[in-house]
Amino acid sequence: MHEIILGLVQGLTEFLPVSSSGHLVLVPGMLGWGEPPLGLTVLLHMGTLVALIIYFRNDILGLILGVLGQGPDVATSRRIVRFLIIGTVPAVIAGVALGGFFEHAFERPYESSIELFCTALILVATEKLGERAGAIGVAQAVAILPGISRSGSTIGTGLLAGLSREEATRFSFLLSLPAIGGAGVLDLAKGDLVISAGSLTGTLVSGLVGFASIHYLLRFVRTHSLNVFAWYLFAFAPLSALVIWLR
């Protein structure tokens, strides 16, 4: 049952700008479960990664064809791939250089609550500031911290760079492909997978719910701001810290 609930949490929060890693730290703490095994969290992330690949399969194929010099708009495809590479480099450097620091951050739920609050501030600020230059790759690197939302940081930075909400969201999702995949490979090298009926069911749940989350978030941002997620985090961050403290 724990695996199914964690799969639901992962699927709901991986692509919404609310930090799935922060929720995977705080929800078990609120319920008194203890930290989930690394192998289980890897599987849950792989579930959402597969959902992402399936949802954006045509976009991914188009980018691959563009790199190979084929397709209707080779120049645009190659430019997007170049941006994806540039946006991935800071996260790779941060993950390699500061891996131990980020790993221990997952053991400190109160800090995750504070970081969720910071994510809410990022969302509100980027909606208010409008078009300014930003570094989406750096935002993704900072988002390795469990309470800082990767999608929230990268979408917000995309807005600062002048992209529309939908453009920033789509680019954020594509940028998460190497981030989630690379992190999964590194985590696999650190711990054994938890293969069981429960973990596989949780992985399936995370994938299905993640697929739905991608679809509805892309529709939502066309006509709505990200502030609704900020207000949620403003409420959830102190509430989660309070519940864990009371336990």
Protein backbone atom coordinates (compact mmCIF):
# COMPACT_ATOMS: atom_id res chain seq x y z
CA MET A 1 0.00 0.00 0.00
CA HIS A 2 2.89 2.35 0.79
CA GLU A 3 4.29 1.86 -2.71
CA ILE A 4 0.96 2.72 -4.36
CA ILE A 5 0.57 5.92 -2.35
CA LEU A 6 4.16 6.94 -3.10
CA GLY A 7 3.56 6.15 -6.79
CA LEU A 8 0.52 8.43 -6.71
CA VAL A 9 2.56 11.18 -5.05
CA GLN A 10 5.38 10.81 -7.57
CA GLY A 11 3.04 10.82 -10.56
CA LEU A 12 1.11 13.85 -9.34
CA THR A 13 4.09 15.96 -8.37
CA GLU A 14 6.92 15.07 -10.82
CA PHE A 15 5.67 17.40 -13.54
CA LEU A 16 3.57 19.85 -11.53
CA PRO A 17 5.75 22.72 -10.23
CA VAL A 18 5.57 21.55 -6.61
CA SER A 19 8.67 19.26 -6.26
CA SER A 20 8.15 15.51 -6.36
CA SER A 21 11.39 14.86 -4.44
CA GLY A 22 10.25 17.19 -1.67
CA HIS A 23 6.92 15.40 -1.43
CA LEU A 24 8.64 12.00 -1.39
CA VAL A 25 10.60 13.22 1.64
CA LEU A 26 7.73 14.93 3.44
CA VAL A 27 4.73 12.66 2.82
CA PRO A 28 6.37 9.56 4.35
CA GLY A 29 7.56 11.73 7.25
CA MET A 30 4.03 13.04 7.81
CA LEU A 31 2.68 9.48 7.79
CA GLY A 32 5.44 8.16 10.04
CA TRP A 33 6.77 5.68 7.49
CA GLY A 34 10.44 6.57 7.39
CA GLU A 35 12.52 7.29 4.31
CA PRO A 36 11.57 5.21 1.21
CA PRO A 37 14.29 2.82 -0.06
CA LEU A 38 16.44 4.29 -2.80
CA GLY A 39 15.61 1.41 -5.14
CA LEU A 40 11.89 2.16 -4.81
CA THR A 41 12.29 5.88 -5.53
CA VAL A 42 14.35 4.99 -8.62
CA LEU A 43 11.53 2.79 -9.93
CA LEU A 44 8.93 5.49 -9.25
CA HIS A 45 11.00 8.02 -11.18
CA MET A 46 11.45 5.55 -14.02
CA GLY A 47 7.66 5.25 -14.20
CA THR A 48 7.27 8.97 -14.79
CA LEU A 49 10.23 8.95 -17.20
CA VAL A 50 8.49 6.34 -19.38
CA ALA A 51 5.30 8.43 -19.25
CA LEU A 52 7.28 11.46 -20.43
CA ILE A 53 8.89 9.55 -23.31
CA ILE A 54 5.53 8.18 -24.46
CA TYR A 55 3.79 11.56 -24.27
CA PHE A 56 6.53 13.41 -26.17
CA ARG A 57 7.45 10.56 -28.51
CA ASN A 58 6.72 12.62 -31.63
CA ASP A 59 8.72 15.58 -30.36
CA ILE A 60 11.65 13.34 -29.46
CA LEU A 61 11.55 11.64 -32.86
CA GLY A 62 11.46 15.04 -34.55
CA LEU A 63 14.53 16.20 -32.62
CA ILE A 64 16.43 13.03 -33.49
CA LEU A 65 15.57 13.42 -37.18
CA GLY A 66 16.61 17.06 -37.04
CA VAL A 67 20.02 16.16 -35.63
CA LEU A 68 20.39 13.70 -38.50
CA GLY A 69 19.55 16.44 -40.98
CA GLN A 70 16.03 15.28 -41.73
CA GLY A 71 12.53 16.54 -40.99
CA PRO A 72 10.60 19.71 -41.89
CA ASP A 73 12.66 22.18 -39.79
CA VAL A 74 16.18 20.92 -39.21
CA ALA A 75 17.51 24.27 -37.97
CA THR A 76 14.86 24.59 -35.24
CA SER A 77 15.30 20.99 -34.11
CA ARG A 78 19.06 21.39 -33.84
CA ARG A 79 18.66 24.66 -31.95
CA ILE A 80 16.33 23.00 -29.43
CA VAL A 81 18.76 20.09 -28.97
CA ARG A 82 21.58 22.58 -28.41
CA PHE A 83 19.51 24.36 -25.77
CA LEU A 84 18.71 21.03 -24.10
CA ILE A 85 22.40 20.16 -23.91
CA ILE A 86 23.29 23.58 -22.51
CA GLY A 87 20.46 23.33 -20.00
CA THR A 88 21.60 19.88 -18.85
CA VAL A 89 25.29 20.72 -18.26
CA PRO A 90 24.84 22.70 -15.00
CA ALA A 91 22.77 19.90 -13.46
CA VAL A 92 25.40 17.32 -14.42
CA ILE A 93 28.19 19.42 -12.91
CA ALA A 94 26.21 20.03 -9.72
CA GLY A 95 25.22 16.38 -9.42
CA VAL A 96 28.80 15.15 -9.78
CA ALA A 97 30.49 17.85 -7.69
CA LEU A 98 27.91 18.13 -4.91
CA GLY A 99 26.29 14.69 -5.00
CA GLY A 100 26.98 13.96 -1.34
CA PHE A 101 25.50 17.26 -0.21
CA PHE A 102 22.31 16.76 -2.23
CA GLU A 103 22.01 13.15 -1.06
CA HIS A 104 22.07 14.18 2.61
CA ALA A 105 19.52 16.90 1.88
CA PHE A 106 16.94 14.14 1.40
CA GLU A 107 17.41 13.19 5.06
CA ARG A 108 16.32 16.61 6.37
CA PRO A 109 12.54 17.01 6.00
CA TYR A 110 12.37 20.40 7.72
CA GLU A 111 14.77 21.82 5.14
CA SER A 112 12.57 20.35 2.41
CA SER A 113 9.62 22.30 3.85
CA ILE A 114 11.63 25.51 3.65
CA GLU A 115 12.67 24.70 0.10
CA LEU A 116 9.03 24.11 -0.89
CA PHE A 117 8.31 27.59 0.43
CA CYS A 118 11.17 28.90 -1.73
CA THR A 119 9.64 27.16 -4.76
CA ALA A 120 6.38 29.01 -4.08
CA LEU A 121 8.28 32.31 -4.01
CA ILE A 122 9.95 31.43 -7.33
CA LEU A 123 6.58 30.77 -8.96
CA VAL A 124 5.06 34.02 -7.72
CA ALA A 125 8.14 36.07 -8.64
CA THR A 126 8.42 34.75 -12.18
CA GLU A 127 4.75 35.44 -12.87
CA LYS A 128 5.21 39.04 -11.67
CA LEU A 129 8.57 39.94 -13.19
CA GLY A 130 7.78 39.22 -16.82
CA GLU A 131 10.40 39.00 -19.56
CA ARG A 132 13.98 38.99 -18.27
CA ALA A 133 16.96 36.86 -19.16
CA GLY A 134 17.43 33.72 -17.07
CA ALA A 135 19.53 30.57 -16.90
CA ILE A 136 17.19 27.56 -17.14
CA GLY A 137 20.04 25.10 -16.78
CA VAL A 138 21.22 26.69 -13.54
CA ALA A 139 17.65 26.57 -12.25
CA GLN A 140 17.54 22.84 -12.93
CA ALA A 141 20.83 22.35 -11.10
CA VAL A 142 19.52 24.14 -8.00
CA ALA A 143 16.37 22.00 -8.21
CA ILE A 144 18.36 18.89 -7.29
CA LEU A 145 17.54 19.94 -3.73
CA PRO A 146 14.50 17.88 -2.66
CA GLY A 147 12.19 20.81 -1.93
CA ILE A 148 13.04 22.94 -4.96
CA SER A 149 10.80 21.95 -7.85
CA ARG A 150 12.72 21.17 -11.04
CA SER A 151 9.72 21.91 -13.23
CA GLY A 152 8.81 24.96 -11.16
CA SER A 153 12.32 26.39 -11.39
CA THR A 154 12.80 25.70 -15.09
CA ILE A 155 9.30 26.82 -16.10
CA GLY A 156 9.71 29.95 -14.02
CA THR A 157 13.10 30.71 -15.53
CA GLY A 158 11.65 30.11 -18.99
CA LEU A 159 9.01 32.75 -18.25
CA LEU A 160 11.74 35.15 -17.21
CA ALA A 161 13.46 34.47 -20.53
CA GLY A 162 10.34 35.56 -22.38
CA LEU A 163 8.77 32.20 -23.24
CA SER A 164 5.01 31.72 -22.94
CA ARG A 165 3.80 29.46 -20.14
CA GLU A 166 3.10 26.63 -22.58
CA GLU A 167 6.47 27.01 -24.34
CA ALA A 168 8.32 27.12 -21.02
CA THR A 169 6.41 24.09 -19.76
CA ARG A 170 7.07 21.99 -22.86
CA PHE A 171 10.76 22.88 -22.83
CA SER A 172 10.92 22.06 -19.11
CA PHE A 173 9.44 18.63 -19.78
CA LEU A 174 11.90 17.91 -22.58
CA LEU A 175 14.77 19.13 -20.39
CA SER A 176 13.72 16.69 -17.68
CA LEU A 177 14.38 13.69 -19.95
CA PRO A 178 18.17 13.69 -19.51
CA ALA A 179 17.83 14.91 -15.92
CA ILE A 180 15.53 12.11 -14.75
CA GLY A 181 17.25 9.48 -16.87
CA GLY A 182 20.74 10.48 -15.76
CA ALA A 183 19.77 10.65 -12.10
CA GLY A 184 18.16 7.22 -12.39
CA VAL A 185 21.35 5.70 -13.81
CA LEU A 186 23.46 7.22 -11.02
CA ASP A 187 21.02 6.02 -8.35
CA LEU A 188 21.00 2.52 -9.79
CA ALA A 189 24.74 2.41 -9.23
CA LYS A 190 24.23 3.21 -5.53
CA GLY A 191 21.45 0.85 -4.53
CA ASP A 192 19.53 -2.26 -5.49
CA LEU A 193 16.13 -2.05 -7.10
CA VAL A 194 13.20 -3.02 -4.92
CA ILE A 195 11.42 -5.50 -7.19
CA SER A 196 8.13 -6.70 -5.75
CA ALA A 197 4.46 -6.71 -6.63
CA GLY A 198 4.01 -3.56 -4.56
CA SER A 199 6.94 -1.64 -6.11
CA LEU A 200 5.91 -2.58 -9.64
CA THR A 201 2.34 -1.51 -8.96
CA GLY A 202 3.62 1.77 -7.52
CA THR A 203 5.73 2.29 -10.64
CA LEU A 204 2.72 1.67 -12.89
CA VAL A 205 0.67 4.13 -10.84
CA SER A 206 3.40 6.78 -11.05
CA GLY A 207 3.58 6.36 -14.83
CA LEU A 208 -0.17 6.54 -15.45
CA VAL A 209 -0.73 9.46 -13.11
CA GLY A 210 2.38 11.20 -14.48
CA PHE A 211 1.05 10.90 -18.04
CA ALA A 212 -2.22 12.49 -16.98
CA SER A 213 -0.35 15.23 -15.09
CA ILE A 214 1.64 16.18 -18.20
CA HIS A 215 -1.51 16.39 -20.31
CA TYR A 216 -3.53 18.48 -17.90
CA LEU A 217 -0.68 20.81 -16.91
CA LEU A 218 -0.05 21.70 -20.56
CA ARG A 219 -3.74 22.51 -20.95
CA PHE A 220 -3.86 24.40 -17.64
CA VAL A 221 -0.95 26.76 -18.33
CA ARG A 222 -2.49 27.97 -21.60
CA THR A 223 -5.04 30.01 -19.68
CA HIS A 224 -3.93 30.02 -16.03
CA SER A 225 -0.96 31.33 -14.08
CA LEU A 226 1.29 29.20 -11.86
CA ASN A 227 0.14 31.04 -8.75
CA VAL A 228 -2.31 28.29 -7.77
CA PHE A 229 0.66 25.97 -7.22
CA ALA A 230 2.44 28.66 -5.22
CA TRP A 231 -0.54 29.05 -2.86
CA TYR A 232 -0.64 25.28 -2.43
CA LEU A 233 3.04 25.24 -1.46
CA PHE A 234 2.64 28.21 0.88
CA ALA A 235 0.07 26.12 2.76
CA PHE A 236 1.67 22.66 2.45
CA ALA A 237 5.22 23.67 3.45
CA PRO A 238 4.43 24.85 7.02
CA LEU A 239 1.70 22.21 7.43
CA SER A 240 4.08 19.37 6.60
CA ALA A 241 6.71 20.71 9.00
CA LEU A 242 4.10 21.02 11.75
CA VAL A 243 2.77 17.49 11.25
CA ILE A 244 6.28 15.97 11.28
CA TRP A 245 7.16 17.96 14.42
CA LEU A 246 3.97 16.79 16.18
CA ARG A 247 4.74 13.16 15.32
